[in-house]
XYZ file of C-alpha atoms in Angstrom:
473
model
C 103.953 94.799 76.368
C 107.039 96.663 75.047
C 107.237 99.151 77.976
C 109.658 101.265 75.787
C 112.108 98.057 75.513
C 112.800 97.761 79.242
C 115.764 95.668 80.522
C 115.141 92.429 82.124
C 117.644 89.995 83.504
C 116.833 86.462 83.779
C 119.047 84.128 86.509
C 118.366 80.468 86.219
C 120.772 77.724 86.289
C 118.762 75.556 83.788
C 119.867 76.243 80.190
C 116.511 75.382 78.732
C 114.589 77.697 81.027
C 116.824 80.476 80.293
C 116.434 80.167 76.674
C 112.640 79.723 76.936
C 112.100 82.693 79.206
C 114.837 84.884 77.023
C 112.503 83.996 73.889
C 109.148 84.873 75.542
C 110.345 88.126 77.205
C 111.943 89.051 73.830
C 108.668 88.349 71.888
C 107.225 90.661 74.370
C 109.367 93.590 73.092
C 111.643 93.536 76.208
C 115.608 93.645 76.452
C 116.701 90.538 78.020
C 120.059 89.194 79.487
C 120.372 85.705 81.010
C 122.705 84.506 83.724
C 123.248 80.930 84.761
C 124.056 81.847 88.556
C 123.805 84.509 91.007
C 127.669 84.799 91.048
C 127.758 85.235 87.373
C 125.292 88.148 87.750
C 127.127 89.860 90.565
C 130.539 89.409 88.778
C 129.474 90.510 85.258
C 127.856 93.689 85.144
C 124.660 93.600 83.265
C 124.462 95.750 80.044
C 122.332 98.278 81.696
C 120.199 99.141 84.886
C 117.583 96.466 85.013
C 114.043 97.225 85.356
C 113.240 93.915 86.784
C 114.750 90.425 87.769
C 113.241 87.144 86.911
C 115.105 84.855 89.581
C 115.020 81.136 90.040
C 115.374 80.510 94.075
C 117.371 76.963 93.880
C 120.617 78.363 92.375
C 124.086 76.801 92.904
C 126.161 78.689 95.095
C 124.636 81.744 96.021
C 120.829 81.076 96.084
C 117.928 83.326 94.920
C 117.048 84.577 98.470
C 120.737 85.122 99.186
C 121.027 87.528 96.091
C 117.814 89.127 97.046
C 119.602 90.071 100.481
C 122.692 91.178 98.542
C 120.567 93.663 96.334
C 118.562 94.839 99.318
C 121.529 96.411 100.677
C 122.248 98.515 97.641
C 120.856 101.796 96.614
C 119.171 100.326 93.329
C 115.665 98.953 94.182
C 115.027 96.284 91.507
C 111.549 94.539 91.689
C 112.351 90.718 91.764
C 109.785 88.056 90.471
C 110.777 84.765 92.094
C 110.291 81.418 90.191
C 110.702 77.929 91.814
C 109.682 74.524 91.099
C 108.948 73.937 94.685
C 105.976 75.063 96.296
C 107.572 75.644 99.790
C 105.181 77.817 101.811
C 107.651 79.083 104.417
C 110.025 80.043 101.683
C 107.655 81.872 99.835
C 106.622 83.998 102.953
C 110.099 84.794 103.628
C 110.674 85.988 100.098
C 107.766 88.225 100.184
C 108.413 89.611 103.627
C 111.933 90.423 102.416
C 110.307 92.545 99.638
C 109.880 90.105 96.633
C 107.492 91.549 94.158
C 106.025 88.201 92.836
C 106.480 84.419 93.549
C 105.553 82.069 90.646
C 105.971 78.318 91.051
C 106.733 76.226 87.840
C 105.202 75.488 85.683
C 103.335 78.782 85.435
C 101.525 80.537 82.540
C 103.331 82.958 80.190
C 100.595 85.582 80.849
C 101.031 85.417 84.472
C 104.874 86.214 84.187
C 104.336 88.852 81.397
C 101.711 90.501 83.858
C 103.921 90.299 86.833
C 106.917 91.923 84.689
C 104.470 94.547 83.339
C 103.670 95.560 86.822
C 107.014 95.270 87.915
C 108.437 97.490 85.331
C 105.802 100.067 86.069
C 106.816 100.158 89.742
C 110.342 100.470 88.727
C 109.415 103.621 86.602
C 107.486 105.046 89.344
C 110.456 104.662 91.794
C 112.891 106.320 89.210
C 110.792 109.447 88.884
C 110.589 109.822 92.689
C 114.447 109.261 92.921
C 114.976 112.357 90.505
C 113.251 114.651 93.231
C 115.933 115.506 95.543
C 113.646 117.109 98.025
C 111.594 113.968 98.646
C 112.789 110.794 100.794
C 113.694 108.030 98.500
C 110.910 105.361 99.255
C 111.461 101.668 99.616
C 109.597 99.122 97.683
C 107.323 98.508 100.760
C 106.852 102.210 101.512
C 105.812 102.750 97.484
C 103.408 99.597 97.555
C 101.849 100.795 101.000
C 100.738 103.861 99.080
C 98.919 101.925 96.682
C 96.823 99.862 99.012
C 93.930 101.735 100.555
C 92.710 100.709 103.954
C 90.087 103.498 104.276
C 87.385 101.082 105.204
C 89.575 99.562 107.855
C 89.563 101.487 111.162
C 91.861 101.340 114.166
C 95.722 101.886 115.295
C 96.266 98.683 117.556
C 99.297 96.717 117.096
C 97.170 93.476 116.330
C 95.296 95.246 113.343
C 98.648 96.927 112.062
C 100.218 93.422 111.970
C 97.569 91.912 109.870
C 97.595 94.912 107.493
C 101.196 94.450 107.075
C 100.837 90.787 106.168
C 98.014 92.115 103.778
C 100.454 94.316 101.958
C 102.951 91.254 101.869
C 100.967 88.972 100.360
C 98.560 90.937 98.111
C 100.670 91.447 95.182
C 100.989 87.485 94.814
C 98.379 85.045 93.581
C 98.674 82.851 96.895
C 95.795 81.601 98.238
C 94.768 83.485 101.672
C 92.819 82.093 104.426
C 91.297 84.467 106.855
C 90.549 83.221 110.535
C 88.508 85.016 113.095
C 85.333 85.175 115.192
C 82.147 86.508 113.569
C 82.174 89.968 113.191
C 85.900 90.656 113.177
C 86.013 92.058 109.703
C 87.032 89.149 107.432
C 85.218 90.317 104.418
C 87.090 93.907 104.657
C 90.334 92.154 104.816
C 89.386 90.056 101.590
C 88.595 93.213 99.751
C 91.993 94.669 100.735
C 93.670 91.696 99.556
C 91.860 91.994 96.112
C 92.367 95.664 95.830
C 96.144 95.149 96.435
C 96.479 92.463 93.531
C 97.165 92.897 90.019
C 93.608 91.358 89.608
C 91.900 94.536 91.213
C 90.399 95.744 88.256
C 88.837 92.237 87.626
C 85.852 90.851 89.605
C 85.781 90.205 93.437
C 83.092 87.415 93.591
C 82.011 86.571 97.144
C 80.311 83.303 97.953
C 78.620 82.657 101.427
C 79.190 78.964 101.413
C 76.755 78.425 104.412
C 73.783 79.429 102.165
C 74.194 77.130 99.345
C 71.913 74.026 99.294
C 73.819 70.647 98.969
C 71.775 69.722 95.899
C 72.928 73.138 94.163
C 76.463 73.182 95.150
C 77.974 72.123 91.881
C 75.726 74.291 89.681
C 76.332 77.517 92.285
C 80.019 77.093 91.758
C 80.769 75.420 88.441
C 77.502 76.536 86.578
C 75.267 74.277 84.547
C 74.205 73.639 80.711
C 70.564 74.020 79.753
C 68.574 70.880 80.355
C 71.426 69.494 82.878
C 68.482 68.916 85.477
C 64.833 69.819 86.048
C 64.566 73.616 85.975
C 67.691 74.295 84.127
C 65.829 76.141 81.423
C 69.126 77.937 80.079
C 72.891 78.032 80.422
C 74.106 79.516 83.668
C 77.650 80.574 84.732
C 78.905 79.483 87.906
C 80.997 81.677 90.452
C 84.349 80.376 89.391
C 83.503 81.790 85.926
C 82.071 84.913 87.206
C 85.144 85.795 89.055
C 87.479 84.886 85.860
C 90.710 86.852 86.162
C 89.682 88.172 89.400
C 89.275 86.884 93.204
C 86.806 84.348 94.432
C 86.073 85.100 98.276
C 84.699 81.908 99.950
C 83.337 83.206 103.007
C 82.371 80.648 105.949
C 84.017 77.641 103.728
C 84.212 76.008 106.993
C 80.466 75.189 106.417
C 80.663 73.294 103.312
C 79.928 69.627 103.974
C 82.255 67.164 103.912
C 80.829 65.054 101.149
C 81.023 68.206 98.825
C 84.453 69.363 99.674
C 86.162 66.995 97.306
C 84.361 68.621 94.499
C 85.996 72.140 95.546
C 89.167 70.336 96.115
C 89.454 68.945 92.599
C 89.110 72.655 91.015
C 91.668 74.154 93.390
C 94.090 71.425 92.377
C 93.556 71.157 88.587
C 92.434 74.782 88.147
C 89.962 73.462 86.027
C 86.116 72.350 86.121
C 83.176 71.575 83.878
C 79.685 72.882 84.219
C 77.116 70.479 85.127
C 75.822 68.594 82.360
C 78.784 69.779 79.719
C 81.838 68.035 79.072
C 83.931 71.090 78.230
C 86.602 71.784 80.436
C 87.115 75.163 81.547
C 90.169 77.005 83.245
C 89.686 78.537 86.659
C 91.692 81.594 86.430
C 90.841 82.970 89.943
C 92.812 83.921 93.015
C 91.035 82.301 96.294
C 90.591 84.111 99.451
C 88.731 81.885 101.996
C 87.383 82.856 105.451
C 86.022 80.905 108.359
C 85.061 81.446 111.987
C 85.653 77.693 112.886
C 88.660 76.213 114.467
C 89.662 74.140 111.519
C 92.025 72.015 113.515
C 89.364 70.924 115.736
C 87.117 70.377 112.639
C 89.919 68.039 111.262
C 90.240 66.143 114.425
C 86.549 65.664 114.320
C 86.522 64.384 110.873
C 84.401 66.960 109.583
C 87.027 68.677 107.330
C 89.298 67.121 104.660
C 92.947 67.450 105.602
C 93.947 67.787 101.852
C 91.558 70.690 101.333
C 92.832 72.497 104.645
C 96.215 72.307 103.349
C 95.189 73.606 99.891
C 93.810 76.644 101.305
C 96.011 77.015 104.536
C 98.841 78.677 102.227
C 98.979 82.292 103.795
C 96.769 82.608 107.116
C 95.604 85.704 108.341
C 94.454 85.471 111.949
C 92.074 88.701 113.066
C 92.027 89.441 116.651
C 88.592 89.615 118.474
C 87.527 93.223 119.616
C 88.238 92.512 123.159
C 91.854 91.929 122.139
C 91.978 95.363 120.595
C 90.075 97.516 123.048
C 92.358 100.523 122.050
C 90.593 100.582 118.713
C 87.024 101.113 120.116
C 87.313 104.887 120.229
C 88.116 105.257 116.690
C 85.656 102.739 115.795
C 82.747 104.386 117.585
C 83.626 107.770 115.861
C 83.892 106.146 112.562
C 80.391 104.553 113.013
C 78.714 107.536 114.635
C 79.528 109.540 111.493
C 78.399 106.759 109.174
C 75.159 106.021 110.974
C 74.293 109.760 111.213
C 74.510 109.820 107.385
C 72.711 106.855 106.719
C 69.724 107.295 109.323
C 69.567 110.924 108.650
C 69.772 111.583 112.584
C 71.052 114.777 114.454
C 74.776 114.182 115.228
C 74.898 112.936 118.924
C 77.613 113.727 121.547
C 80.064 110.997 122.199
C 81.332 111.157 125.876
C 84.113 109.777 127.653
C 81.936 107.919 129.966
C 80.246 106.291 126.972
C 83.637 105.139 125.386
C 84.531 103.675 128.811
C 81.478 101.745 128.919
C 81.910 100.322 125.531
C 85.616 99.576 126.373
C 84.432 97.600 129.686
C 82.247 95.097 127.724
C 83.973 91.904 125.843
C 82.065 92.034 122.679
C 81.460 88.570 121.831
C 79.853 89.655 118.547
C 82.877 91.714 118.021
C 82.824 94.729 115.466
C 79.453 93.971 114.246
C 77.758 93.811 117.664
C 79.562 97.105 118.554
C 78.091 98.837 115.354
C 74.414 97.619 116.290
C 74.638 98.885 119.740
C 76.019 102.456 118.405
C 73.327 102.569 115.925
C 70.430 101.990 118.582
C 72.258 104.661 120.726
C 72.234 107.212 117.929
C 68.566 106.755 117.267
C 67.829 107.121 120.984
C 70.215 110.097 121.472
C 68.302 112.533 119.410
C 71.091 114.758 119.074
C 72.156 114.760 122.737
C 74.733 112.473 124.534
C 75.008 109.004 123.397
C 74.114 106.329 126.089
C 75.109 102.760 125.226
C 73.346 99.732 126.534
C 75.435 97.105 126.922
C 75.106 94.187 129.527
C 77.513 93.589 132.437
C 79.506 96.860 132.368
C 79.387 97.339 135.822
C 81.762 94.598 136.661
C 84.485 96.134 134.712
C 85.006 99.248 137.015
C 88.399 99.839 137.954
C 88.268 100.875 141.729
C 91.705 102.410 141.358
C 90.529 104.876 138.887
C 88.224 106.731 141.514
C 90.661 109.120 142.906
C 94.249 110.138 143.836
C 95.861 107.745 146.636
C 99.118 107.813 148.305
C 102.030 106.114 146.368
C 102.681 103.776 149.369
C 99.100 102.962 149.609
C 98.424 99.328 148.812
C 94.963 98.551 147.178
C 92.949 96.101 149.563
C 91.813 92.761 148.066
C 88.458 93.801 148.467
C 86.264 96.452 150.192
C 83.520 96.480 153.015
C 80.128 97.984 152.431
C 80.883 101.044 154.347
C 84.411 101.373 152.259
C 82.133 101.090 149.125
C 79.738 103.815 150.166
C 82.629 106.130 151.139
C 84.259 105.734 147.594
C 81.174 106.195 145.700
C 80.142 109.345 147.916
C 83.997 110.592 147.399
C 83.740 109.912 143.471
C 80.175 111.479 142.847
C 81.506 114.485 145.026
C 84.377 114.774 142.662
C 82.331 114.739 139.462
C 79.925 117.352 140.713
C 82.733 119.634 141.613
C 84.270 119.115 138.000
C 80.850 119.793 136.329
C 80.481 122.971 138.529
C 77.286 121.056 140.107
C 75.385 121.142 136.793
C 73.438 117.890 136.537
C 72.213 118.259 132.974
C 73.614 119.116 129.572
C 77.011 118.903 127.893
C 79.783 117.986 130.324
C 77.183 117.848 133.195
C 77.824 115.491 135.940
C 75.196 112.878 134.562
C 76.917 113.070 131.214
C 80.244 112.452 132.795
C 79.141 109.412 134.776
C 77.249 108.134 131.980
C 73.853 107.886 133.747
C 70.603 109.503 133.425
C 70.137 112.872 135.168
C 67.106 111.531 137.147
C 69.224 108.558 138.356
C 72.002 110.864 139.322
C 69.630 113.369 141.309
C 68.272 110.336 143.244
C 71.750 109.415 144.326
C 72.697 112.852 145.548
C 69.485 113.358 147.412
C 70.075 109.691 148.950
C 73.797 110.541 149.894
C 72.793 113.899 151.313
C 75.308 115.681 149.152
C 75.174 119.479 149.073
C 77.175 122.164 147.334
C 79.617 123.852 149.349
C 79.144 127.472 150.233
């Protein structure tokens, strides 16, 4: 490692741990100073400016978390790697949200700690380079990290989406297991990729497994691999998904579909971080970060006896809940624009026009298939548009019309609970006349009345004739 003999402070109340960590870091070419408590660290000024802190959470007096908060109030932004012998999930989340760089549970591997320290030192060096540029705002660790994660494939600006992305930024740099929950088509795979890209494993493989597509009899072979001759048809050695993802991330998509009788096999490798190929006695280490996703309600699955409770708690370390598209309708215009641009390139179609009426049509639908269904609807519309205005074929959009949007009314006027047939015809006539006036009585073309209303020109002309509307002289 070396990193030009960077200076690292170790704070742990166990003398054997301090000695062990100090020897390890010195063997990697780092300068080290150890402290027995947070109070000692604060009272006795370190020999230099630390590039990184290796900090135990359970300390006498001032805890590791308290020291983190104390340091966060100062000017120096020191990356902190927490170590603890207690796998306390709420405490992990609290530490990461407060700005911890990494969180390791004892016993941990030397290479995991050294890898985290290496990344922390590089982070500190980048911050120091920015600090010497007086014309630029000094970034926080959170801001500096945010610039490193790319969300270019994730489109939207809703509060629900921003909250999820903030959680991704918090958990991505750790090795914690991530559980992504959400309906079909909400973008779970994109979130899994974002978690991988934001981790120190990003240069290693991201291996995706669709758990629902694996036959029961091939489950072990698919995940753990097999040796030649292990069963009929095993004509050569084969690596499994855990081995293919070594050093990287294993994404278990639709893991809720794994049959109950096979869940114990997955649980074992997650607990022991080791496995054997089918037909082989050699034990192999599972050096992977697990990201799992499902559209099932796991608590209902637990209650019904279809999912193991111990596996659930093993996977439910850092849950991310993705909102359905109907809960983030404000993202539909951005998603639509994005998909139109993508599909025009993919399909080789002329670029169509996206109208306000079209967007209102899309926002009026509940999208049970979420973003995946939205893309399919847009793709059909792009194909049929042939460069003209997009017309979206979605069911039941008429029921989402807001009668209050038809025109101005007096402030003191109270909206009736219902409208008579005569009142409905009057409002429809008034609205149609207003649209025709806005369009200059043009029926077809860009910004024509038919496009503004989101209907076909022939349909509109039929309504005009039926209502007896005439252009004012």
